[in-house]
Amino acid sequence: MRYTVTKKIGPISVMHAIVGLPEGHPCRNMHGHNLYVELAIGADQLIRPGFVVDFNDLEPVESYLKSWSRLDSLAVLFPSGRDATVEHLAEHVADWYTEQIQPKTSGRLLSVTVHENDTCSATFTVPVALGATR
């Protein structure tokens, strides 16, 4: 990609417990975070007036992510029972974006980074086939 832009959304106040951890681990208990989610979107060519993507077209992403604050736990995002780790959350957002937003906007989602705090984050890099443009 010749051009890359990022959009950082947050804070998103959430609750989760990582039950796959051993007894006694502090993250096994229900606890909260103020997440930030960062999207990297790329394009080889710009759309008028010189954008990779119109940031206004990303408002549904922000609304979806902010809706997480109303959940009792992020576990509801993973009915299969996977733990709501930042790694799984980054992949979840990439999948959601690819289905809900990608077909309606320019650019291609390259990666999603979920920041758990100021020093810890996880990035999911979107496979080319998953993020193919329309």
PDB file of C-alpha atoms in Angstrom:
ATOM      1  CA  MET A   1       0.000   0.000   0.000  1.00  0.00           C
ATOM      2  CA  ARG A   2       1.320   3.396  -0.922  1.00  0.00           C
ATOM      3  CA  TYR A   3      -0.832   5.253   1.629  1.00  0.00           C
ATOM      4  CA  THR A   4      -1.831   4.299   5.158  1.00  0.00           C
ATOM      5  CA  VAL A   5      -4.022   6.174   7.632  1.00  0.00           C
ATOM      6  CA  THR A   6      -4.972   5.274  11.180  1.00  0.00           C
ATOM      7  CA  LYS A   7      -8.077   5.936  13.224  1.00  0.00           C
ATOM      8  CA  LYS A   8      -7.911   5.520  17.009  1.00  0.00           C
ATOM      9  CA  ILE A   9     -11.214   5.077  18.834  1.00  0.00           C
ATOM     10  CA  GLY A  10     -11.697   5.225  22.584  1.00  0.00           C
ATOM     11  CA  PRO A  11     -11.682   5.108  25.444  1.00  0.00           C
ATOM     12  CA  ILE A  12     -14.110   2.210  25.535  1.00  0.00           C
ATOM     13  CA  SER A  13     -14.862   1.138  29.113  1.00  0.00           C
ATOM     14  CA  VAL A  14     -15.295  -2.638  29.226  1.00  0.00           C
ATOM     15  CA  MET A  15     -15.385  -5.598  31.598  1.00  0.00           C
ATOM     16  CA  HIS A  16     -14.041  -9.103  31.093  1.00  0.00           C
ATOM     17  CA  ALA A  17     -12.558 -12.118  32.818  1.00  0.00           C
ATOM     18  CA  ILE A  18     -10.052 -14.415  31.163  1.00  0.00           C
ATOM     19  CA  VAL A  19     -11.279 -17.731  32.529  1.00  0.00           C
ATOM     20  CA  GLY A  20      -8.647 -19.731  30.655  1.00  0.00           C
ATOM     21  CA  LEU A  21      -6.010 -18.493  33.091  1.00  0.00           C
ATOM     22  CA  PRO A  22      -5.047 -20.523  36.169  1.00  0.00           C
ATOM     23  CA  GLU A  23      -6.716 -19.978  39.542  1.00  0.00           C
ATOM     24  CA  GLY A  24      -5.124 -17.079  41.382  1.00  0.00           C
ATOM     25  CA  HIS A  25      -4.185 -15.099  38.255  1.00  0.00           C
ATOM     26  CA  PRO A  26      -5.605 -11.578  38.707  1.00  0.00           C
ATOM     27  CA  CYS A  27      -6.966 -11.411  35.149  1.00  0.00           C
ATOM     28  CA  ARG A  28      -9.055 -14.538  35.700  1.00  0.00           C
ATOM     29  CA  ASN A  29     -11.437 -12.420  37.803  1.00  0.00           C
ATOM     30  CA  MET A  30     -13.861  -9.910  36.311  1.00  0.00           C
ATOM     31  CA  HIS A  31     -12.002  -6.631  35.801  1.00  0.00           C
ATOM     32  CA  GLY A  32     -12.179  -3.549  33.608  1.00  0.00           C
ATOM     33  CA  HIS A  33     -10.178  -1.681  31.017  1.00  0.00           C
ATOM     34  CA  ASN A  34     -10.437   1.545  29.075  1.00  0.00           C
ATOM     35  CA  LEU A  35      -9.599   0.171  25.634  1.00  0.00           C
ATOM     36  CA  TYR A  36      -8.466   2.084  22.583  1.00  0.00           C
ATOM     37  CA  VAL A  37      -8.913   0.449  19.200  1.00  0.00           C
ATOM     38  CA  GLU A  38      -6.722   1.582  16.316  1.00  0.00           C
ATOM     39  CA  LEU A  39      -7.546   0.788  12.694  1.00  0.00           C
ATOM     40  CA  ALA A  40      -4.900   0.991   9.951  1.00  0.00           C
ATOM     41  CA  ILE A  41      -6.398   1.431   6.479  1.00  0.00           C
ATOM     42  CA  GLY A  42      -4.394   1.494   3.284  1.00  0.00           C
ATOM     43  CA  ALA A  43      -4.776   2.226  -0.414  1.00  0.00           C
ATOM     44  CA  ASP A  44      -2.601   2.401  -3.486  1.00  0.00           C
ATOM     45  CA  GLN A  45      -4.674   5.257  -4.885  1.00  0.00           C
ATOM     46  CA  LEU A  46      -6.500   8.080  -3.146  1.00  0.00           C
ATOM     47  CA  ILE A  47     -10.178   8.909  -3.588  1.00  0.00           C
ATOM     48  CA  ARG A  48     -11.380  12.477  -4.002  1.00  0.00           C
ATOM     49  CA  PRO A  49     -10.409  14.883  -2.529  1.00  0.00           C
ATOM     50  CA  GLY A  50      -7.224  12.985  -1.595  1.00  0.00           C
ATOM     51  CA  PHE A  51      -8.295  10.449   1.050  1.00  0.00           C
ATOM     52  CA  VAL A  52      -7.507   6.814   1.718  1.00  0.00           C
ATOM     53  CA  VAL A  53     -10.893   6.703   3.452  1.00  0.00           C
ATOM     54  CA  ASP A  54     -13.283   9.400   4.585  1.00  0.00           C
ATOM     55  CA  PHE A  55     -13.021   9.213   8.388  1.00  0.00           C
ATOM     56  CA  ASN A  56     -16.735  10.078   8.566  1.00  0.00           C
ATOM     57  CA  ASP A  57     -17.430   6.696   6.928  1.00  0.00           C
ATOM     58  CA  LEU A  58     -15.930   5.046  10.025  1.00  0.00           C
ATOM     59  CA  GLU A  59     -18.585   6.370  12.414  1.00  0.00           C
ATOM     60  CA  PRO A  60     -20.414   3.001  12.483  1.00  0.00           C
ATOM     61  CA  VAL A  61     -17.205   1.393  13.748  1.00  0.00           C
ATOM     62  CA  GLU A  62     -17.017   3.889  16.586  1.00  0.00           C
ATOM     63  CA  SER A  63     -20.682   3.299  17.450  1.00  0.00           C
ATOM     64  CA  TYR A  64     -20.179  -0.462  17.472  1.00  0.00           C
ATOM     65  CA  LEU A  65     -17.089  -0.270  19.681  1.00  0.00           C
ATOM     66  CA  LYS A  66     -18.715   2.182  22.103  1.00  0.00           C
ATOM     67  CA  SER A  67     -21.660  -0.256  22.427  1.00  0.00           C
ATOM     68  CA  TRP A  68     -19.249  -2.630  24.187  1.00  0.00           C
ATOM     69  CA  SER A  69     -19.470  -0.350  27.251  1.00  0.00           C
ATOM     70  CA  ARG A  70     -23.076  -1.490  27.732  1.00  0.00           C
ATOM     71  CA  LEU A  71     -22.148  -5.187  27.853  1.00  0.00           C
ATOM     72  CA  ASP A  72     -21.977  -7.020  31.180  1.00  0.00           C
ATOM     73  CA  SER A  73     -18.842  -8.704  29.842  1.00  0.00           C
ATOM     74  CA  LEU A  74     -16.945  -8.899  26.563  1.00  0.00           C
ATOM     75  CA  ALA A  75     -17.527 -12.657  26.755  1.00  0.00           C
ATOM     76  CA  VAL A  76     -20.842 -12.152  24.910  1.00  0.00           C
ATOM     77  CA  LEU A  77     -18.811 -11.310  21.782  1.00  0.00           C
ATOM     78  CA  PHE A  78     -17.478 -14.879  21.788  1.00  0.00           C
ATOM     79  CA  PRO A  79     -20.344 -17.359  22.063  1.00  0.00           C
ATOM     80  CA  SER A  80     -17.898 -20.120  21.124  1.00  0.00           C
ATOM     81  CA  GLY A  81     -16.311 -19.690  24.549  1.00  0.00           C
ATOM     82  CA  ARG A  82     -13.031 -18.056  23.476  1.00  0.00           C
ATOM     83  CA  ASP A  83     -11.644 -15.691  26.074  1.00  0.00           C
ATOM     84  CA  ALA A  84     -11.987 -11.977  25.315  1.00  0.00           C
ATOM     85  CA  THR A  85      -8.252 -11.314  25.184  1.00  0.00           C
ATOM     86  CA  VAL A  86      -6.998  -8.232  23.338  1.00  0.00           C
ATOM     87  CA  GLU A  87      -5.681 -10.583  20.647  1.00  0.00           C
ATOM     88  CA  HIS A  88      -9.136 -12.088  20.111  1.00  0.00           C
ATOM     89  CA  LEU A  89     -10.760  -8.644  20.294  1.00  0.00           C
ATOM     90  CA  ALA A  90      -8.456  -7.313  17.553  1.00  0.00           C
ATOM     91  CA  GLU A  91      -9.367 -10.246  15.303  1.00  0.00           C
ATOM     92  CA  HIS A  92     -13.074  -9.800  16.123  1.00  0.00           C
ATOM     93  CA  VAL A  93     -12.986  -6.135  15.129  1.00  0.00           C
ATOM     94  CA  ALA A  94     -11.174  -6.989  11.883  1.00  0.00           C
ATOM     95  CA  ASP A  95     -13.797  -9.601  11.012  1.00  0.00           C
ATOM     96  CA  TRP A  96     -16.655  -7.230  11.896  1.00  0.00           C
ATOM     97  CA  TYR A  97     -15.113  -4.385   9.865  1.00  0.00           C
ATOM     98  CA  THR A  98     -14.537  -6.647   6.864  1.00  0.00           C
ATOM     99  CA  GLU A  99     -18.184  -7.737   6.864  1.00  0.00           C
ATOM    100  CA  GLN A 100     -19.917  -4.493   7.868  1.00  0.00           C
ATOM    101  CA  ILE A 101     -17.763  -1.592   6.670  1.00  0.00           C
ATOM    102  CA  GLN A 102     -15.281  -2.734   4.012  1.00  0.00           C
ATOM    103  CA  PRO A 103     -17.869  -3.216   1.232  1.00  0.00           C
ATOM    104  CA  LYS A 104     -19.201   0.334   1.757  1.00  0.00           C
ATOM    105  CA  THR A 105     -15.995   2.358   1.898  1.00  0.00           C
ATOM    106  CA  SER A 106     -12.670   2.948   0.201  1.00  0.00           C
ATOM    107  CA  GLY A 107      -9.285   1.660   1.291  1.00  0.00           C
ATOM    108  CA  ARG A 108      -8.513  -1.740   2.758  1.00  0.00           C
ATOM    109  CA  LEU A 109      -8.273  -2.600   6.422  1.00  0.00           C
ATOM    110  CA  LEU A 110      -4.664  -3.589   7.080  1.00  0.00           C
ATOM    111  CA  SER A 111      -4.656  -4.170  10.823  1.00  0.00           C
ATOM    112  CA  VAL A 112      -6.466  -3.629  14.086  1.00  0.00           C
ATOM    113  CA  THR A 113      -4.634  -2.863  17.324  1.00  0.00           C
ATOM    114  CA  VAL A 114      -6.410  -3.063  20.664  1.00  0.00           C
ATOM    115  CA  HIS A 115      -4.679  -1.087  23.421  1.00  0.00           C
ATOM    116  CA  GLU A 116      -5.468  -2.544  26.850  1.00  0.00           C
ATOM    117  CA  ASN A 117      -3.580   0.239  28.633  1.00  0.00           C
ATOM    118  CA  ASP A 118      -0.705   2.637  27.910  1.00  0.00           C
ATOM    119  CA  THR A 119       1.889  -0.122  27.685  1.00  0.00           C
ATOM    120  CA  CYS A 120       0.081  -3.255  26.428  1.00  0.00           C
ATOM    121  CA  SER A 121      -1.610  -3.872  23.088  1.00  0.00           C
ATOM    122  CA  ALA A 122      -2.211  -6.579  20.511  1.00  0.00           C
ATOM    123  CA  THR A 123      -2.356  -6.233  16.724  1.00  0.00           C
ATOM    124  CA  PHE A 124      -4.216  -8.438  14.265  1.00  0.00           C
ATOM    125  CA  THR A 125      -2.920  -8.101  10.698  1.00  0.00           C
ATOM    126  CA  VAL A 126      -5.685  -8.694   8.176  1.00  0.00           C
ATOM    127  CA  PRO A 127      -4.884 -11.401   5.615  1.00  0.00           C
ATOM    128  CA  VAL A 128      -5.000 -10.020   2.077  1.00  0.00           C
ATOM    129  CA  ALA A 129      -7.886 -12.300   1.039  1.00  0.00           C
ATOM    130  CA  LEU A 130      -9.962 -11.191   4.054  1.00  0.00           C
ATOM    131  CA  GLY A 131      -9.492  -7.479   3.369  1.00  0.00           C
ATOM    132  CA  ALA A 132      -9.764  -7.499  -0.437  1.00  0.00           C
ATOM    133  CA  THR A 133     -11.304  -4.326  -1.771  1.00  0.00           C
ATOM    134  CA  ARG A 134     -14.527  -4.256  -3.728  1.00  0.00           C
TER     135      ARG A 134
END
